[in-house]
mmCIF file of C-alpha atoms in Angstrom:
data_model
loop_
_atom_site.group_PDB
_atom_site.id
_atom_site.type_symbol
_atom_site.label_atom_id
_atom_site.label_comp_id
_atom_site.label_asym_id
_atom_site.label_seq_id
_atom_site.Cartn_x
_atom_site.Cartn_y
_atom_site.Cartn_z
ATOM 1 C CA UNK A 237 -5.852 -40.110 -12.096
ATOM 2 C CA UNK A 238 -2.429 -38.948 -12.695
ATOM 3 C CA UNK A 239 -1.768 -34.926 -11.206
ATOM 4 C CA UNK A 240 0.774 -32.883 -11.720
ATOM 5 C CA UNK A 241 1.564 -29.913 -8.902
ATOM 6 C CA UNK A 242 3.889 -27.042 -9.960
ATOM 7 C CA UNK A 243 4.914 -24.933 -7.233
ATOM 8 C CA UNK A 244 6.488 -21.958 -8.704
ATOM 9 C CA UNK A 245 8.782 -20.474 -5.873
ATOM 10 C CA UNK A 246 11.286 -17.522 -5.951
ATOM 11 C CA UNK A 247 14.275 -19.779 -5.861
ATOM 12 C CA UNK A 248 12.880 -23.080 -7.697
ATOM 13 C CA UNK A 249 9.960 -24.073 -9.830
ATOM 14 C CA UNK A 250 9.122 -27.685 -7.992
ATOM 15 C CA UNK A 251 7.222 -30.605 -10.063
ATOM 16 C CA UNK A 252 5.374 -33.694 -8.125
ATOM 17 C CA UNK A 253 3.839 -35.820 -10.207
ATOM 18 C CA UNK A 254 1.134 -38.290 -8.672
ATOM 19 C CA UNK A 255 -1.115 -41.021 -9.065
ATOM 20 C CA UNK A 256 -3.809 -42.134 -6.270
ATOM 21 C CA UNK A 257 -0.912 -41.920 -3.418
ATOM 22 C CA UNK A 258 1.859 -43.236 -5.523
ATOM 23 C CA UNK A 259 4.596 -40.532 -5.986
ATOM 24 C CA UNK A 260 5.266 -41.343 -9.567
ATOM 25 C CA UNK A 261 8.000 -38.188 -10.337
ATOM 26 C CA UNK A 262 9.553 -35.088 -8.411
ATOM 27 C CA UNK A 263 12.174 -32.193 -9.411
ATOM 28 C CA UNK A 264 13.072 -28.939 -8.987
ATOM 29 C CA UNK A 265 14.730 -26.752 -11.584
ATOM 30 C CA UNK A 266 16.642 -23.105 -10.000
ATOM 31 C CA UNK A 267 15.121 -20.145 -11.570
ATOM 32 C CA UNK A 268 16.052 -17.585 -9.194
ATOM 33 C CA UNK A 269 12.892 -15.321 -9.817
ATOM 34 C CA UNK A 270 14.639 -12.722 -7.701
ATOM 35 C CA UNK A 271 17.857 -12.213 -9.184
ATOM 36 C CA UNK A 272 18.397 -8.362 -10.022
ATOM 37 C CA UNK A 273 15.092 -7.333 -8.935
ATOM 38 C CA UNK A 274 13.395 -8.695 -5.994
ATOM 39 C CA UNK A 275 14.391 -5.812 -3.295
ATOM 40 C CA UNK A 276 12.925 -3.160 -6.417
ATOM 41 C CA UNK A 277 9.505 -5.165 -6.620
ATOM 42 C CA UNK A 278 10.115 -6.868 -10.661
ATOM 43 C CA UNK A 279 11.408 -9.802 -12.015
ATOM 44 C CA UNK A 280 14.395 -8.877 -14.061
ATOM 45 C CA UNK A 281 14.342 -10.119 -17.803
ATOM 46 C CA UNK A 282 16.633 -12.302 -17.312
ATOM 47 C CA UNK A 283 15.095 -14.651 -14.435
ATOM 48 C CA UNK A 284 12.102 -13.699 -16.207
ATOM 49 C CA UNK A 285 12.620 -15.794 -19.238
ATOM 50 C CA UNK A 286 14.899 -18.393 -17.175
ATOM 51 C CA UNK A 287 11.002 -19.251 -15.538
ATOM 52 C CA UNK A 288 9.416 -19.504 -18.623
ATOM 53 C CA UNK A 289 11.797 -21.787 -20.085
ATOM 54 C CA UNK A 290 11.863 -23.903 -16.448
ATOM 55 C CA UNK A 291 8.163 -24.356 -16.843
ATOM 56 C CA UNK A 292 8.165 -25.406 -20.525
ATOM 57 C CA UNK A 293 10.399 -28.059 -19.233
ATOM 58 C CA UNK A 294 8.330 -29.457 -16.579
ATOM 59 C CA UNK A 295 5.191 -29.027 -19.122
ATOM 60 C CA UNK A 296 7.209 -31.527 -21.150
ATOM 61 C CA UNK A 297 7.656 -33.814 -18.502
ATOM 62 C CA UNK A 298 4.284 -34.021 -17.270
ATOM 63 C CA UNK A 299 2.770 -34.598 -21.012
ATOM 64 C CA UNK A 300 5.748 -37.639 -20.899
ATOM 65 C CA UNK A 301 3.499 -39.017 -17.764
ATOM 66 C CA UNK A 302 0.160 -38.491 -19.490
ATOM 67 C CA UNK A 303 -0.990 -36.720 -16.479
ATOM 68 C CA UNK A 304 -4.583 -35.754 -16.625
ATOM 69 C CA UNK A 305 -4.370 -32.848 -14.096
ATOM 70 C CA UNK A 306 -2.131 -29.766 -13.533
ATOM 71 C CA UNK A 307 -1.968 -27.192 -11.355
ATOM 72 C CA UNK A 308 0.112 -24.565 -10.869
ATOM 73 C CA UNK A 309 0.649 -22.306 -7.876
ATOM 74 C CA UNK A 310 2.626 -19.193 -7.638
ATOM 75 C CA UNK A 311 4.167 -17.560 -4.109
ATOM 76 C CA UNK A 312 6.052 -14.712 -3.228
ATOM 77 C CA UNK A 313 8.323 -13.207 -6.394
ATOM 78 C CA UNK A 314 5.744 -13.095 -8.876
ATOM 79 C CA UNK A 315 2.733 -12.388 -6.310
ATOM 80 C CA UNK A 316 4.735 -9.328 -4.956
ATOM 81 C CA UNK A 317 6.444 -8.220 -8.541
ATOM 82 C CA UNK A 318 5.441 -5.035 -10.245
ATOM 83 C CA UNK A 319 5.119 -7.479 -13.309
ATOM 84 C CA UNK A 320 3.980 -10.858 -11.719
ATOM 85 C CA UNK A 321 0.545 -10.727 -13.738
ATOM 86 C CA UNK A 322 2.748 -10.036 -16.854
ATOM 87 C CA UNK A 323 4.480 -13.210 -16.238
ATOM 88 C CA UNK A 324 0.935 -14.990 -15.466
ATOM 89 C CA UNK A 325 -0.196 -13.687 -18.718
ATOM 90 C CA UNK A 326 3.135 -15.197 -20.681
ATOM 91 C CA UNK A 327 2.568 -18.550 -19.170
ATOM 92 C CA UNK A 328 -0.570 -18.667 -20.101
ATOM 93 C CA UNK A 329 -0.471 -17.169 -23.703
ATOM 94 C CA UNK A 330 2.971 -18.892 -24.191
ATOM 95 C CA UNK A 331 2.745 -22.613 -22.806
ATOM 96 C CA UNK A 332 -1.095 -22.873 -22.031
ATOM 97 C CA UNK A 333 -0.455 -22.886 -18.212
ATOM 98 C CA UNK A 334 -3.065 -21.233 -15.819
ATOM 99 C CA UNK A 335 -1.584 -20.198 -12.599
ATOM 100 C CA UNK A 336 -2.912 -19.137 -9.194
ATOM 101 C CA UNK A 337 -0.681 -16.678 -7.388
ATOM 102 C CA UNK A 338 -1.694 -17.292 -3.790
ATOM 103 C CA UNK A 339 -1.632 -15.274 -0.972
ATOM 104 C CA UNK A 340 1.419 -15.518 1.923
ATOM 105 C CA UNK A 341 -2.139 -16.981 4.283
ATOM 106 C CA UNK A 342 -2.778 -19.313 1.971
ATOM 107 C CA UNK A 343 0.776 -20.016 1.391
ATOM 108 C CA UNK A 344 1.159 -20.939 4.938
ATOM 109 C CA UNK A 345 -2.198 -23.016 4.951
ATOM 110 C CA UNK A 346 -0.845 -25.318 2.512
ATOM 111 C CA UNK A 347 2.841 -25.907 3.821
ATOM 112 C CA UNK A 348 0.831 -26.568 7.065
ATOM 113 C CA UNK A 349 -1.152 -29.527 5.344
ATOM 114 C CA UNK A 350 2.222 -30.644 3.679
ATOM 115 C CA UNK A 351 3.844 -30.707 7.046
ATOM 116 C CA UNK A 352 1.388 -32.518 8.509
ATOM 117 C CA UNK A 353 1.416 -35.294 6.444
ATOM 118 C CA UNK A 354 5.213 -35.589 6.516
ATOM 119 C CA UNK A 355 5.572 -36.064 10.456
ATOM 120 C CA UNK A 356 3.465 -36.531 13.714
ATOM 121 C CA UNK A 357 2.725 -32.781 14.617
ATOM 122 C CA UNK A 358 1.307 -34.418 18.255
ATOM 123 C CA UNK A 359 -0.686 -32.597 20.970
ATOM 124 C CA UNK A 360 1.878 -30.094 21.502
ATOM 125 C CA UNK A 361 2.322 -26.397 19.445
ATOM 126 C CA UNK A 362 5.320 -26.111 16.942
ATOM 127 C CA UNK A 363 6.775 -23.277 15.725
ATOM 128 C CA UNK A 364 6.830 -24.535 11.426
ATOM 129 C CA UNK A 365 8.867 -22.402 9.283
ATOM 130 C CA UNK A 366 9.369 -22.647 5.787
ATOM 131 C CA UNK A 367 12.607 -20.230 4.380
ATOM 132 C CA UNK A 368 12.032 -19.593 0.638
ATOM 133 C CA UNK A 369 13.661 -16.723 -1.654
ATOM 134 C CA UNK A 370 10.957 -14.586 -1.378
ATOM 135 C CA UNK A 371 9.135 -14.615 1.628
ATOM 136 C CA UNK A 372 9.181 -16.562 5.099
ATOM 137 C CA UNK A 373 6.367 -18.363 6.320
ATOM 138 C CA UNK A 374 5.834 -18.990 10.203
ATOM 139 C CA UNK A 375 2.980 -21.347 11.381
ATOM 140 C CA UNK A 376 2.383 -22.419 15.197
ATOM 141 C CA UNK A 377 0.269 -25.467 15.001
ATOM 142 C CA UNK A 378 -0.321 -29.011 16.384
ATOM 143 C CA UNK A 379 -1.839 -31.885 14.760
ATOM 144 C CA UNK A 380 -5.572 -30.441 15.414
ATOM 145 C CA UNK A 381 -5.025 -26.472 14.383
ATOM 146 C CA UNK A 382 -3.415 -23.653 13.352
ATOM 147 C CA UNK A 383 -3.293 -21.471 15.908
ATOM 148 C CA UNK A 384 -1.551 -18.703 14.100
ATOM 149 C CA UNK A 385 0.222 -18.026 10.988
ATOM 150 C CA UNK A 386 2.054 -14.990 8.743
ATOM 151 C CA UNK A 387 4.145 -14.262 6.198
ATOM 152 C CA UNK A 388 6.879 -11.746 5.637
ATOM 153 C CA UNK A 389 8.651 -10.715 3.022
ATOM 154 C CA UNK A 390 11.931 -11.526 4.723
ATOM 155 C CA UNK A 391 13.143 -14.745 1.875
ATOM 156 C CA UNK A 392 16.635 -15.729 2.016
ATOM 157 C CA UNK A 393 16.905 -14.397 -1.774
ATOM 158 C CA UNK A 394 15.213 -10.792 -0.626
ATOM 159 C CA UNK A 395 17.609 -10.527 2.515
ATOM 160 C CA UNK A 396 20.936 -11.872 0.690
ATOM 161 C CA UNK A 397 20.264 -8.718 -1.862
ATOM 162 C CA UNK A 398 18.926 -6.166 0.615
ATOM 163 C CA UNK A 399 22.117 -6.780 3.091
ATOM 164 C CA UNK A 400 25.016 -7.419 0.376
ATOM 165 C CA UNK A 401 27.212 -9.414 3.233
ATOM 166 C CA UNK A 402 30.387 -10.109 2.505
ATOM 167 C CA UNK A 403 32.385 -13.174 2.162
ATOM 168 C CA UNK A 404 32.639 -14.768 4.498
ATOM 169 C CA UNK A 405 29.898 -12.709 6.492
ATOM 170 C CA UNK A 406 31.158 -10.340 8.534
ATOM 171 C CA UNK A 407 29.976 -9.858 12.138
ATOM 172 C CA UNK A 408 28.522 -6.655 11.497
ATOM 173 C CA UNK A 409 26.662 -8.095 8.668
ATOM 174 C CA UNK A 410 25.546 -10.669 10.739
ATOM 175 C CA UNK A 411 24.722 -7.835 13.349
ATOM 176 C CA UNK A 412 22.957 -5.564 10.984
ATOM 177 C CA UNK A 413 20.504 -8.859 9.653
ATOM 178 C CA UNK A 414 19.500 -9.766 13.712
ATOM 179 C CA UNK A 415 18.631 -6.143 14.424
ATOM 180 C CA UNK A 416 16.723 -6.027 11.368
ATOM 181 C CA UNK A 417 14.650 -9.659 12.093
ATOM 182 C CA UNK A 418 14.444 -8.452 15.615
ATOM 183 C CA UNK A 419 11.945 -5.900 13.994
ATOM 184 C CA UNK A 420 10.740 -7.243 11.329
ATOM 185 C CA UNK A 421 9.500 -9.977 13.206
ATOM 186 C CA UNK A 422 7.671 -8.310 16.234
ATOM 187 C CA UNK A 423 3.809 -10.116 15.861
ATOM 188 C CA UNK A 424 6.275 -13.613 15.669
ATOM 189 C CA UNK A 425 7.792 -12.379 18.948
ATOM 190 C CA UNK A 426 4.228 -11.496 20.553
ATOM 191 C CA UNK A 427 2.523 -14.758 19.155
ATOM 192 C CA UNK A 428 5.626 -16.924 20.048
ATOM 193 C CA UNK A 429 4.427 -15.245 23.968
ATOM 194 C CA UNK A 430 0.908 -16.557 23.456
ATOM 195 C CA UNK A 431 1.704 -20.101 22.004
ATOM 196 C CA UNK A 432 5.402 -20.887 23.313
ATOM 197 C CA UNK A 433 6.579 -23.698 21.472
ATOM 198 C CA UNK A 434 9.806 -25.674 21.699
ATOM 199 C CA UNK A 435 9.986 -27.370 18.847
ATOM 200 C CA UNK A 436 10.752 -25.639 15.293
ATOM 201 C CA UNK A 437 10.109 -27.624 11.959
ATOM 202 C CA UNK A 438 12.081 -26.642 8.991
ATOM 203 C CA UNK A 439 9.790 -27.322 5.736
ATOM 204 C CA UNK A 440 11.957 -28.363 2.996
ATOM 205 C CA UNK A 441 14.164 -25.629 1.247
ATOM 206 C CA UNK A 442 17.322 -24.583 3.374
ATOM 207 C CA UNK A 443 16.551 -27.470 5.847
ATOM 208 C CA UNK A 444 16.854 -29.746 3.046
ATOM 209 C CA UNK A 445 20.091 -28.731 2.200
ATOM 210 C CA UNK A 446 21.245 -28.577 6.316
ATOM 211 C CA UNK A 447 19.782 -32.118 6.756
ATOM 212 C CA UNK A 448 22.082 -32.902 3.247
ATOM 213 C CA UNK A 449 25.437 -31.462 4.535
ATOM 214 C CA UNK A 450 25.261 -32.899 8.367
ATOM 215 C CA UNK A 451 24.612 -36.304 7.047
ATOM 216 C CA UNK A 452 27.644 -36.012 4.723
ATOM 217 C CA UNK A 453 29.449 -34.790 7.364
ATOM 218 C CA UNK A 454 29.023 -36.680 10.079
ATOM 219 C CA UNK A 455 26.823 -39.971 9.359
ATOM 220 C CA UNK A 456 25.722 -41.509 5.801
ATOM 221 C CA UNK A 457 23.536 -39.984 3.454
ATOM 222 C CA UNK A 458 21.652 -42.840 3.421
ATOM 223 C CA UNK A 459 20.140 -42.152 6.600
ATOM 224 C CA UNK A 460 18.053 -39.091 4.922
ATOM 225 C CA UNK A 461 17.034 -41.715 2.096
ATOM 226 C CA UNK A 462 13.281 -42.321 1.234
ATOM 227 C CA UNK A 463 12.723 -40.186 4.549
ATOM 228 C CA UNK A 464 9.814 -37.427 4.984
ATOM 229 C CA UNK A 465 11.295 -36.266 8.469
ATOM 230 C CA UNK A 466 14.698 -35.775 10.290
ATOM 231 C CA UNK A 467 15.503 -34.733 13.620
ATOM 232 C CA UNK A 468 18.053 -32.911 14.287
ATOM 233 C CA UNK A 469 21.215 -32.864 16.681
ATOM 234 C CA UNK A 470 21.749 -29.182 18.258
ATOM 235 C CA UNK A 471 25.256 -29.885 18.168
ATOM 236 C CA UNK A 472 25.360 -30.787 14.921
ATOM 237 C CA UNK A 473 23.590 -27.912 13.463
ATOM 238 C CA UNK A 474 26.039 -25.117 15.513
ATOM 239 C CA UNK A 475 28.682 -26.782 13.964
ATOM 240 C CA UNK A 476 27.425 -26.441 10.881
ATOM 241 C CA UNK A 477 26.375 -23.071 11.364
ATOM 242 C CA UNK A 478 29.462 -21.874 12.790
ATOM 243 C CA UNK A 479 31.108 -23.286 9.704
ATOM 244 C CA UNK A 480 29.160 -21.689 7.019
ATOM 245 C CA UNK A 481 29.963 -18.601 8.654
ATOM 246 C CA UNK A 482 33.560 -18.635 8.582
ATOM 247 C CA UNK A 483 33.196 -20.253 4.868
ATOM 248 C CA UNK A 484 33.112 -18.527 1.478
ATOM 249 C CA UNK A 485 31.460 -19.022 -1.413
ATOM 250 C CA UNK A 486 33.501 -21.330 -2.954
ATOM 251 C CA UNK A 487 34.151 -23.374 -0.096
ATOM 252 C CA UNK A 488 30.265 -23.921 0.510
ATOM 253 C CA UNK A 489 30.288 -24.589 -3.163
ATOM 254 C CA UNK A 490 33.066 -27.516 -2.687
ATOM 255 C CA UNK A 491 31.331 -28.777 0.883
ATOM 256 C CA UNK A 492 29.613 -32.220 0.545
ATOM 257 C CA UNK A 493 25.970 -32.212 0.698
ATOM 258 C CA UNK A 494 25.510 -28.605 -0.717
ATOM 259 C CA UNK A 495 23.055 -27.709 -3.141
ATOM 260 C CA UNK A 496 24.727 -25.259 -5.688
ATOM 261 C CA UNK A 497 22.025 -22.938 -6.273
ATOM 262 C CA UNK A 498 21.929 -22.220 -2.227
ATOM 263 C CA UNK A 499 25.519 -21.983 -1.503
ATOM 264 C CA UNK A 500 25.159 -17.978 -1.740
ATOM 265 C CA UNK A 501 21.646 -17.764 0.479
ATOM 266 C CA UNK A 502 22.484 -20.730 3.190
ATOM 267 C CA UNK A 503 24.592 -17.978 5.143
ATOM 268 C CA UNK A 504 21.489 -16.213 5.249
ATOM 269 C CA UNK A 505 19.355 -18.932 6.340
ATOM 270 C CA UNK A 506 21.516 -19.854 9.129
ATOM 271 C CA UNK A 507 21.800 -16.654 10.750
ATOM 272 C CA UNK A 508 18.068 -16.183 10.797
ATOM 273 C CA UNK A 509 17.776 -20.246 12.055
ATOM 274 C CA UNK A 510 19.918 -19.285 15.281
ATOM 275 C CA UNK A 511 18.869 -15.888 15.640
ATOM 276 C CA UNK A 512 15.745 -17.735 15.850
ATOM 277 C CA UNK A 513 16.999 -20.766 17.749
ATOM 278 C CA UNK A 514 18.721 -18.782 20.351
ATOM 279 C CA UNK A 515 15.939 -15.822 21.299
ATOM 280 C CA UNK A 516 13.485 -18.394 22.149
ATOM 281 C CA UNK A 517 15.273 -21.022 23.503
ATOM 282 C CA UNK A 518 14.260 -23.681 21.125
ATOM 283 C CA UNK A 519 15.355 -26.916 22.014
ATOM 284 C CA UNK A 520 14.606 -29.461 19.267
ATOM 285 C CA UNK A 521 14.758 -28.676 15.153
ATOM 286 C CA UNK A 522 13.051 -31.055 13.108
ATOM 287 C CA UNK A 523 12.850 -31.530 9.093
ATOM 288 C CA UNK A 524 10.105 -31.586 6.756
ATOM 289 C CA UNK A 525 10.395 -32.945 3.373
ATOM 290 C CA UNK A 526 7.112 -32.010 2.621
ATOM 291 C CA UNK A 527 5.681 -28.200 1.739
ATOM 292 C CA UNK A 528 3.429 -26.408 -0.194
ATOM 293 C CA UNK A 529 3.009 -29.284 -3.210
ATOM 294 C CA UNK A 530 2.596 -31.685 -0.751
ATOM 295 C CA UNK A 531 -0.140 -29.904 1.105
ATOM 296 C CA UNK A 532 -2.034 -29.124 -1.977
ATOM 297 C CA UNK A 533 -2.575 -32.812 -2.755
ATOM 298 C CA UNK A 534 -3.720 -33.306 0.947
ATOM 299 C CA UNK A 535 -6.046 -30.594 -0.843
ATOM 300 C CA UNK A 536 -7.476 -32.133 -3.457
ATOM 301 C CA UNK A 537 -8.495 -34.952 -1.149
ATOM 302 C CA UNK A 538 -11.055 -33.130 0.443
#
């Protein structure tokens, strides 16, 4: 049977499109929920629509594949916008879409099952974390259990508007974001001191486009090809991060590898990646291709 999985994030509305196991289509169109509105708690008019019209083009596509199936799953913009069930409503009235807006728990459930199927989680506890536009998922895991998990409303979309930086970032920008985190992100802090973990997994998202721009820069794209994992080299990621820091907008925008729609929130990303990174001494930074779609097929199967 032929399902199709929309996963309706702040930054991107993602379609997978499967049949059995086979992958059959996936794509992502930028909708930027949170443009205008995000740190007031709506989605502006203009995002608002720019959804609406994303997900009547991934309806089309999905009555192109005949699939039997689709669901739909909404996270953090429209669960935490003043007008979220207005936009439910619209979908539904509109395009004939139902859509569950999911909880950050449940949110974090589900990237956990996605991760797991993309890599070998092993005996040991990982620190997952998945960086979207409107919130930030955390999940310390191994292969057996979750051992703890939380969101916050801290998404790369949400911080890039709250803080304004400039560009390039300025150090007290960069200053100003840590202090905040460092706060924001106390029961991490005091769960990270029950369940230390070494390892951090990136799901998707801004790790997606790290993964893209190191392999451009310093090996062959090729090597990320048809892959659901990638380690990555310490090195290679300060580099990286070090670069994006002195770089502005345009020059992410021109940088090999770089996903337009996240040249203005990668700064963001990477400052909360080391901040991370460096205050628990992390020493190894995988990637997950997988997420939140992926974890609600893993779902279905049970």
């Amino acid at each position: 049977m032929k399902t199709a999985i929309i996963d309706l994030g702040t930054n991107t509305f993602n379609l997978l499109i499967v049949e059995g196991e086979q992958i059959l289509f996936k794509t992502k169109i930028a909708v930027k929920l949170g443009e205008g509105g995000i740190t007031k708690g709506f989605i502006a008019e203009v995002p608002f629509q720019r959804g609406l019209v994303a997900l009547k083009a991934h309806l089309h596509t999905i009555e192109e594949y005949q699939a039997v199936r689709t669901l739909a799953f909404a996270t953090s913009a429209i669960r935490s916008a003043s007008n979220g069930k207005e936009f439910v409503q619209q979908a539904k009235e509109q395009l004939g879409l139902d859509i569950q807006v999911i909880d950050g728990d449940r949110e974090a459930e589900l990237i956990y099952l996605g991760v797991d199927q993309a890599l070998d989680l092993g005996e040991q506890k990982s620190l997952i974390m998945d960086i979207g536009g409107g919130s930030t998922e955390f999940i310390i895991c191994n292969k057996n259990e979750i051992f703890w998990k939380k969101s916050f409303q801290l998404g790369a979309a949400r911080l890039l508007e709250k803080f304004q930086p400039q560009d390039p970032i300025s150090q007290k920008n960069i200053s100003d974001l840590e202090n905040y985190l460092e706060i924001e992100l106390l029961p991490l802090w005091n769960a990270l001191e029950k369940h230390p973990c070494n390892t951090l997994i990136g799901s998707s998202g801004s790790f997606d486009t790290l993964s893209e721009v190191i392999a451009h820069q310093f090996y062959d794209f090729a090597i990320l090809k048809g892959k659901t994992t990638y380690d990555f080299k310490l090195s290679d990621y300060h580099w990286l991060h070090e670069y994006l820091l002195k770089s502005t907008l345009q020059e992410r925008l021109d940088t090999p590898g770089m996903i337009p729609m996240r040249a203005d929130m990668i700064v963001i990303g990477t400052v909360f990646i080391n901040y991370l990174l460096n205050r628990q001494q992390i020493s190894e930074m995988k990637l997950s291709t997988y997420a939140l779609k992926e974890g609600v097929l893993e779902m279905l199967k049970t």
